[in-house]
mmCIF file of C-alpha atoms in Angstrom:
data_model
loop_
_atom_site.group_PDB
_atom_site.id
_atom_site.type_symbol
_atom_site.label_atom_id
_atom_site.label_comp_id
_atom_site.label_asym_id
_atom_site.label_seq_id
_atom_site.Cartn_x
_atom_site.Cartn_y
_atom_site.Cartn_z
ATOM 1 C CA MET A 7 50.420 103.386 96.624
ATOM 2 C CA PRO A 8 53.822 101.719 96.212
ATOM 3 C CA THR A 9 54.425 100.029 92.868
ATOM 4 C CA GLU A 10 55.209 96.316 92.530
ATOM 5 C CA GLU A 11 58.858 97.208 91.936
ATOM 6 C CA GLU A 12 58.939 99.266 95.147
ATOM 7 C CA LYS A 13 57.316 96.447 97.100
ATOM 8 C CA GLU A 14 59.894 94.035 95.700
ATOM 9 C CA ALA A 15 62.733 96.395 96.632
ATOM 10 C CA PHE A 16 61.478 96.702 100.200
ATOM 11 C CA TRP A 17 61.052 92.931 100.434
ATOM 12 C CA LEU A 18 64.624 92.513 99.207
ATOM 13 C CA GLN A 19 65.728 94.993 101.830
ATOM 14 C CA GLN A 20 64.038 93.139 104.684
ATOM 15 C CA ILE A 21 65.238 89.710 103.566
ATOM 16 C CA ARG A 22 68.807 90.524 102.548
ATOM 17 C CA VAL A 23 69.935 93.584 104.504
ATOM 18 C CA LYS A 24 70.698 91.833 107.775
ATOM 19 C CA SER A 25 72.612 89.081 105.974
ATOM 20 C CA VAL A 26 74.573 91.630 103.938
ATOM 21 C CA LEU A 27 75.429 93.713 107.005
ATOM 22 C CA LEU A 28 76.585 90.669 108.975
ATOM 23 C CA ASN A 29 78.679 89.488 106.032
ATOM 24 C CA LEU A 30 80.254 92.929 105.785
ATOM 25 C CA GLU A 31 80.923 92.996 109.525
ATOM 26 C CA ASN A 32 82.695 89.630 109.439
ATOM 27 C CA THR A 33 84.787 90.679 106.443
ATOM 28 C CA LEU A 34 85.800 94.011 107.975
ATOM 29 C CA ARG A 35 86.691 92.318 111.265
ATOM 30 C CA GLU A 36 89.027 89.989 109.358
ATOM 31 C CA ILE A 37 90.675 93.040 107.806
ATOM 32 C CA VAL A 38 91.209 95.004 111.021
ATOM 33 C CA LYS A 39 92.520 91.837 112.703
ATOM 34 C CA ARG A 40 95.152 91.437 109.981
ATOM 35 C CA LEU A 41 96.054 95.106 110.322
ATOM 36 C CA HIS A 42 96.385 94.643 114.113
ATOM 37 C CA ALA A 43 93.691 97.264 114.706
ATOM 38 C CA SER A 44 91.015 95.176 116.461
ATOM 39 C CA ASN A 45 91.851 96.957 119.717
ATOM 40 C CA LYS A 46 90.424 100.166 118.224
ATOM 41 C CA ILE A 47 87.048 98.412 118.016
ATOM 42 C CA ASP A 48 87.015 95.894 120.867
ATOM 43 C CA GLY A 49 89.706 97.200 123.212
ATOM 44 C CA PRO A 50 93.140 95.666 123.977
ATOM 45 C CA SER A 51 93.530 91.886 123.892
ATOM 46 C CA GLU A 52 96.265 89.298 123.474
ATOM 47 C CA SER A 53 95.218 88.669 119.865
ATOM 48 C CA THR A 54 96.046 92.244 118.851
ATOM 49 C CA LYS A 55 99.713 91.917 119.776
ATOM 50 C CA SER A 56 101.860 91.992 116.653
ATOM 51 C CA ASN A 57 105.072 90.244 115.709
ATOM 52 C CA LYS A 58 108.169 91.498 113.978
ATOM 53 C CA GLU A 59 108.453 90.380 110.362
ATOM 54 C CA LYS A 60 111.649 90.537 108.304
ATOM 55 C CA TYR A 61 111.453 90.909 104.528
ATOM 56 C CA SER A 62 114.062 90.693 101.782
ATOM 57 C CA LEU A 63 113.519 93.153 98.950
ATOM 58 C CA LEU A 64 115.045 92.123 95.637
ATOM 59 C CA PRO A 65 115.891 94.269 92.618
ATOM 60 C CA ARG A 66 113.289 94.627 89.925
ATOM 61 C CA SER A 67 113.833 92.652 86.733
ATOM 62 C CA GLY A 68 116.808 93.948 84.809
ATOM 63 C CA GLN A 69 118.375 95.680 87.807
ATOM 64 C CA ASP A 70 121.032 94.421 90.207
ATOM 65 C CA ASN A 71 122.001 97.643 91.941
ATOM 66 C CA LEU A 72 119.973 97.469 95.151
ATOM 67 C CA ASN A 73 119.281 94.845 97.831
ATOM 68 C CA VAL A 74 117.371 95.675 100.992
ATOM 69 C CA THR A 75 116.059 93.959 104.121
ATOM 70 C CA VAL A 76 113.331 95.526 106.234
ATOM 71 C CA THR A 77 111.974 94.491 109.621
ATOM 72 C CA LEU A 78 108.388 95.633 110.184
ATOM 73 C CA GLN A 79 106.200 95.691 113.275
ATOM 74 C CA ASP A 80 102.693 96.583 112.148
ATOM 75 C CA GLU A 81 103.195 99.678 109.966
ATOM 76 C CA ASN A 82 106.496 100.606 111.633
ATOM 77 C CA VAL A 83 109.955 100.177 110.118
ATOM 78 C CA ILE A 84 112.155 99.156 113.050
ATOM 79 C CA GLN A 85 115.260 98.150 111.099
ATOM 80 C CA THR A 86 116.494 98.210 107.524
ATOM 81 C CA ASP A 87 119.725 97.198 105.803
ATOM 82 C CA VAL A 88 120.712 98.596 102.416
ATOM 83 C CA ASN A 89 123.321 97.418 99.926
ATOM 84 C CA LEU A 90 123.563 99.773 96.934
ATOM 85 C CA LYS A 91 126.074 99.722 94.106
ATOM 86 C CA TYR A 92 127.781 103.098 94.299
ATOM 87 C CA ALA A 93 130.646 103.931 91.965
ATOM 88 C CA LYS A 94 131.851 106.863 94.063
ATOM 89 C CA SER A 95 132.679 104.569 96.977
ATOM 90 C CA ALA A 96 136.191 103.149 97.248
ATOM 91 C CA VAL A 97 134.708 99.647 97.544
ATOM 92 C CA GLY A 98 132.101 100.137 94.819
ATOM 93 C CA TYR A 99 129.032 99.983 97.024
ATOM 94 C CA TYR A 100 127.251 101.698 99.905
ATOM 95 C CA ARG A 101 126.173 99.427 102.738
ATOM 96 C CA ALA A 102 124.367 100.712 105.820
ATOM 97 C CA THR A 103 121.898 99.883 108.569
ATOM 98 C CA ALA A 104 119.180 102.026 110.096
ATOM 99 C CA ASN A 105 117.757 101.380 113.554
ATOM 100 C CA PRO A 106 115.619 104.489 113.836
ATOM 101 C CA ASP A 107 115.147 105.847 117.339
ATOM 102 C CA ILE A 108 112.180 107.875 116.127
ATOM 103 C CA GLN A 109 108.874 106.619 114.762
ATOM 104 C CA TRP A 110 109.121 105.502 111.132
ATOM 105 C CA LYS A 111 105.679 104.605 109.832
ATOM 106 C CA LEU A 112 104.576 103.337 106.464
ATOM 107 C CA THR A 113 101.699 105.792 106.382
ATOM 108 C CA GLN A 114 99.808 103.919 103.660
ATOM 109 C CA ILE A 115 99.300 100.940 105.986
ATOM 110 C CA GLN A 116 98.319 103.300 108.790
ATOM 111 C CA ASP A 117 95.861 105.108 106.489
ATOM 112 C CA ALA A 118 94.312 101.825 105.343
ATOM 113 C CA SER A 119 93.977 100.686 108.950
ATOM 114 C CA ASN A 120 92.228 103.913 109.977
ATOM 115 C CA GLN A 121 89.888 103.754 106.974
ATOM 116 C CA CYS A 122 88.921 100.143 107.722
ATOM 117 C CA VAL A 123 88.319 100.911 111.387
ATOM 118 C CA ARG A 124 86.156 103.858 110.313
ATOM 119 C CA ALA A 125 84.194 101.614 107.927
ATOM 120 C CA LEU A 126 83.561 99.057 110.670
ATOM 121 C CA GLU A 127 82.513 101.741 113.160
ATOM 122 C CA ILE A 128 80.058 103.203 110.626
ATOM 123 C CA LEU A 129 78.686 99.732 109.950
ATOM 124 C CA LEU A 130 78.241 98.778 113.621
ATOM 125 C CA LYS A 131 76.479 102.047 114.464
ATOM 126 C CA GLY A 132 74.345 101.714 111.337
ATOM 127 C CA MET A 133 73.323 98.154 112.211
ATOM 128 C CA LYS A 134 72.053 99.320 115.604
ATOM 129 C CA LYS A 135 70.075 102.132 113.968
ATOM 130 C CA TYR A 136 68.656 99.710 111.407
ATOM 131 C CA GLU A 137 67.535 97.216 114.061
ATOM 132 C CA THR A 138 65.905 100.035 116.034
ATOM 133 C CA ALA A 139 64.145 101.352 112.934
ATOM 134 C CA MET A 140 62.846 97.923 111.896
ATOM 135 C CA ALA A 141 61.548 97.291 115.417
ATOM 136 C CA SER A 142 59.642 100.567 115.441
ATOM 137 C CA GLU A 143 56.064 100.609 114.192
ATOM 138 C CA ASN A 144 56.430 104.283 113.280
ATOM 139 C CA ALA A 145 59.513 103.947 111.075
ATOM 140 C CA SER A 146 58.788 104.977 107.494
ATOM 141 C CA ARG A 147 59.980 102.834 104.635
ATOM 142 C CA ALA A 148 61.673 105.827 103.003
ATOM 143 C CA ASN A 149 63.700 106.551 106.140
ATOM 144 C CA VAL A 150 64.778 102.921 106.468
ATOM 145 C CA GLU A 151 65.816 102.836 102.812
ATOM 146 C CA THR A 152 67.793 106.058 103.198
ATOM 147 C CA LEU A 153 69.522 104.658 106.282
ATOM 148 C CA ILE A 154 70.595 101.484 104.466
ATOM 149 C CA LEU A 155 71.873 103.354 101.423
ATOM 150 C CA THR A 156 73.793 105.798 103.623
ATOM 151 C CA ILE A 157 75.443 103.005 105.616
ATOM 152 C CA LEU A 158 76.504 100.966 102.595
ATOM 153 C CA ASN A 159 77.698 103.940 100.553
ATOM 154 C CA SER A 160 79.801 105.176 103.482
ATOM 155 C CA VAL A 161 81.306 101.735 104.091
ATOM 156 C CA LYS A 162 81.956 101.267 100.370
ATOM 157 C CA GLU A 163 83.769 104.619 100.106
ATOM 158 C CA ASN A 164 86.018 103.914 103.103
ATOM 159 C CA VAL A 165 86.837 100.439 101.788
ATOM 160 C CA LYS A 166 87.665 101.939 98.394
ATOM 161 C CA GLN A 167 90.030 104.453 100.009
ATOM 162 C CA ALA A 168 91.707 101.727 102.076
ATOM 163 C CA ARG A 169 92.245 99.594 98.983
ATOM 164 C CA SER A 170 93.773 102.559 97.147
ATOM 165 C CA SER A 171 96.131 103.170 100.085
ATOM 166 C CA LEU A 172 97.549 99.637 99.726
ATOM 167 C CA THR A 173 97.671 99.423 95.940
ATOM 168 C CA LEU A 174 98.532 102.898 94.644
ATOM 169 C CA PRO A 175 102.042 104.218 95.398
ATOM 170 C CA LYS A 176 102.290 107.270 97.617
ATOM 171 C CA ARG A 177 105.833 108.521 97.214
ATOM 172 C CA LYS A 178 107.452 111.390 99.046
ATOM 173 C CA SER A 179 108.981 114.105 96.895
ATOM 174 C CA LEU A 180 112.768 114.496 96.872
ATOM 175 C CA VAL A 181 112.390 117.649 98.963
ATOM 176 C CA GLU A 182 110.290 115.739 101.515
ATOM 177 C CA LEU A 183 112.853 112.934 101.600
ATOM 178 C CA CYS A 184 115.641 115.435 102.295
ATOM 179 C CA GLN A 185 113.716 116.540 105.384
ATOM 180 C CA PHE A 186 112.531 113.065 106.445
ATOM 181 C CA GLN A 187 114.211 112.352 109.771
ATOM 182 C CA PRO A 188 114.141 108.496 109.804
ATOM 183 C CA ILE A 189 116.437 108.137 106.770
ATOM 184 C CA LYS A 190 118.989 110.277 108.604
ATOM 185 C CA SER A 191 119.417 107.365 111.024
ATOM 186 C CA PHE A 192 121.484 105.270 108.581
ATOM 187 C CA ASN A 193 124.955 104.279 109.746
ATOM 188 C CA PRO A 194 127.094 105.190 107.923
ATOM 189 C CA PRO A 195 125.076 108.219 106.759
ATOM 190 C CA LEU A 196 123.658 108.331 103.246
ATOM 191 C CA PRO A 197 125.969 109.858 100.620
ATOM 192 C CA HIS A 198 125.047 113.450 99.834
ATOM 193 C CA ASP A 199 123.657 112.501 96.394
ATOM 194 C CA ILE A 200 121.568 109.484 97.524
ATOM 195 C CA LEU A 201 118.022 109.478 98.925
ATOM 196 C CA LEU A 202 115.975 106.443 99.968
ATOM 197 C CA SER A 203 112.204 106.068 99.954
ATOM 198 C CA TYR A 204 110.048 103.260 101.362
ATOM 199 C CA TYR A 205 106.410 102.908 100.303
ATOM 200 C CA ILE A 206 103.623 100.458 99.394
ATOM 201 C CA ALA A 207 102.535 99.721 95.812
ATOM 202 C CA SER A 208 100.284 96.868 94.651
ATOM 203 C CA ALA A 209 100.532 95.222 98.096
ATOM 204 C CA LYS A 210 104.337 95.229 97.802
ATOM 205 C CA LEU A 211 106.913 96.940 99.973
ATOM 206 C CA VAL A 212 109.153 99.020 97.718
ATOM 207 C CA CYS A 213 112.481 100.682 98.463
ATOM 208 C CA ALA A 214 113.600 103.247 95.896
ATOM 209 C CA ALA A 215 117.100 104.704 95.825
ATOM 210 C CA TYR A 216 117.413 108.059 94.075
ATOM 211 C CA GLN A 217 120.829 109.227 92.909
ATOM 212 C CA VAL A 218 120.688 112.954 92.199
ATOM 213 C CA VAL A 219 123.358 114.307 89.849
ATOM 214 C CA PRO A 220 123.539 118.080 89.259
ATOM 215 C CA LYS A 221 124.517 119.257 85.767
ATOM 216 C CA SER A 222 126.542 122.337 84.859
ATOM 217 C CA ASN A 223 123.433 124.002 83.412
ATOM 218 C CA GLY A 224 121.692 123.776 86.782
ATOM 219 C CA VAL A 225 119.433 120.874 85.802
ATOM 220 C CA GLN A 226 119.445 117.740 87.967
ATOM 221 C CA THR A 227 119.209 114.206 86.648
ATOM 222 C CA VAL A 228 117.805 111.487 88.878
ATOM 223 C CA THR A 229 118.627 107.798 88.501
ATOM 224 C CA ILE A 230 116.228 105.455 90.290
ATOM 225 C CA TYR A 231 116.953 101.929 91.541
ATOM 226 C CA GLN A 232 114.195 99.836 93.112
ATOM 227 C CA ALA A 233 113.874 96.678 95.190
ATOM 228 C CA GLU A 234 110.601 95.149 96.323
ATOM 229 C CA CYS A 235 108.799 92.186 97.852
ATOM 230 C CA ARG A 236 105.198 91.142 98.308
ATOM 231 C CA LEU A 237 103.720 91.480 101.781
ATOM 232 C CA PRO A 238 101.557 88.342 102.243
ATOM 233 C CA GLN A 239 99.483 89.914 104.997
ATOM 234 C CA ILE A 240 98.738 92.975 102.864
ATOM 235 C CA VAL A 241 97.846 90.727 99.916
ATOM 236 C CA GLU A 242 95.266 89.062 102.195
ATOM 237 C CA VAL A 243 93.958 92.438 103.336
ATOM 238 C CA VAL A 244 93.485 93.591 99.730
ATOM 239 C CA HIS A 245 91.624 90.340 98.982
ATOM 240 C CA TYR A 246 89.226 90.986 101.876
ATOM 241 C CA LEU A 247 88.854 94.634 100.832
ATOM 242 C CA ASN A 248 87.832 93.486 97.354
ATOM 243 C CA THR A 249 85.292 91.157 98.959
ATOM 244 C CA ALA A 250 83.881 93.906 101.199
ATOM 245 C CA PHE A 251 83.657 96.320 98.273
ATOM 246 C CA SER A 252 81.828 93.726 96.156
ATOM 247 C CA ILE A 253 79.332 92.946 98.929
ATOM 248 C CA ALA A 254 78.372 96.607 99.296
ATOM 249 C CA HIS A 255 78.534 97.407 95.581
ATOM 250 C CA ASP A 256 76.462 94.410 94.457
ATOM 251 C CA PHE A 257 73.719 95.035 96.998
ATOM 252 C CA LEU A 258 73.527 98.731 96.100
ATOM 253 C CA ALA A 259 73.495 97.950 92.368
ATOM 254 C CA ASN A 260 70.707 95.375 92.717
ATOM 255 C CA TYR A 261 68.707 97.638 94.994
ATOM 256 C CA CYS A 262 69.025 100.677 92.716
ATOM 257 C CA MET A 263 68.079 98.554 89.695
ATOM 258 C CA LEU A 264 64.840 97.595 91.412
ATOM 259 C CA LYS A 265 64.161 101.245 92.251
ATOM 260 C CA LYS A 266 64.905 102.506 88.735
ATOM 261 C CA PRO A 267 61.546 101.668 87.077
ATOM 262 C CA SER A 268 59.627 103.741 89.618
ATOM 263 C CA ILE A 269 61.994 106.676 89.065
ATOM 264 C CA ASN A 270 61.468 106.503 85.295
ATOM 265 C CA ALA A 271 57.745 106.198 85.776
ATOM 266 C CA ALA A 272 57.762 109.425 87.743
#
């Protein structure tokens, strides 16, 4: 016979699960809309068309060596202008523009988009399975509970990964930057001792300029200059990701707390 705690947990499941799943669905749809990925769920529509956005990246506090503008369309860099103080230049700076004719993606935004789409797909399929299970007279409580926990844990993990993609920096190595084709599209070309990297960190777009100076002993020294700006749309996405994570986490925590006494009793 089920214990009182188990009965209460199942009652909580029946009362709250549908509300939690719908809340999660609405939150995830807001995220994929802001990442211009709704077409991957609902098919193409006018609302999924994206606009070009131009951003001015300013030097970090205490630096005045680097100023950058970047034009983005979704996760794609379609133009960037760089103004870098450069003592080796006759005019004291390096100024260039890149209009890449090959795809230049900010992969962290692309990764977050794919992870959020995956989370929403898992949720929508899970909701159908849950409704079918609850409508069936033969569905066991244990199977329904397992289904709910599987859905929410999977959604929670994908949301966590998406949030990490937009908050934790994912920088290319200097070797990777040397081989990265888009930064070879600058006009005039980058000086031989300068490399540029564009990435996302803490919902900001960051441009880092690396000046590599070889020493006589074979060791290289690297001086780094950075410019950055907040991406309002990504800030919103991170806010919704935090909300989605909390919805799943709080339900799972409350549910597992109700289950815990019966586990200890066993």
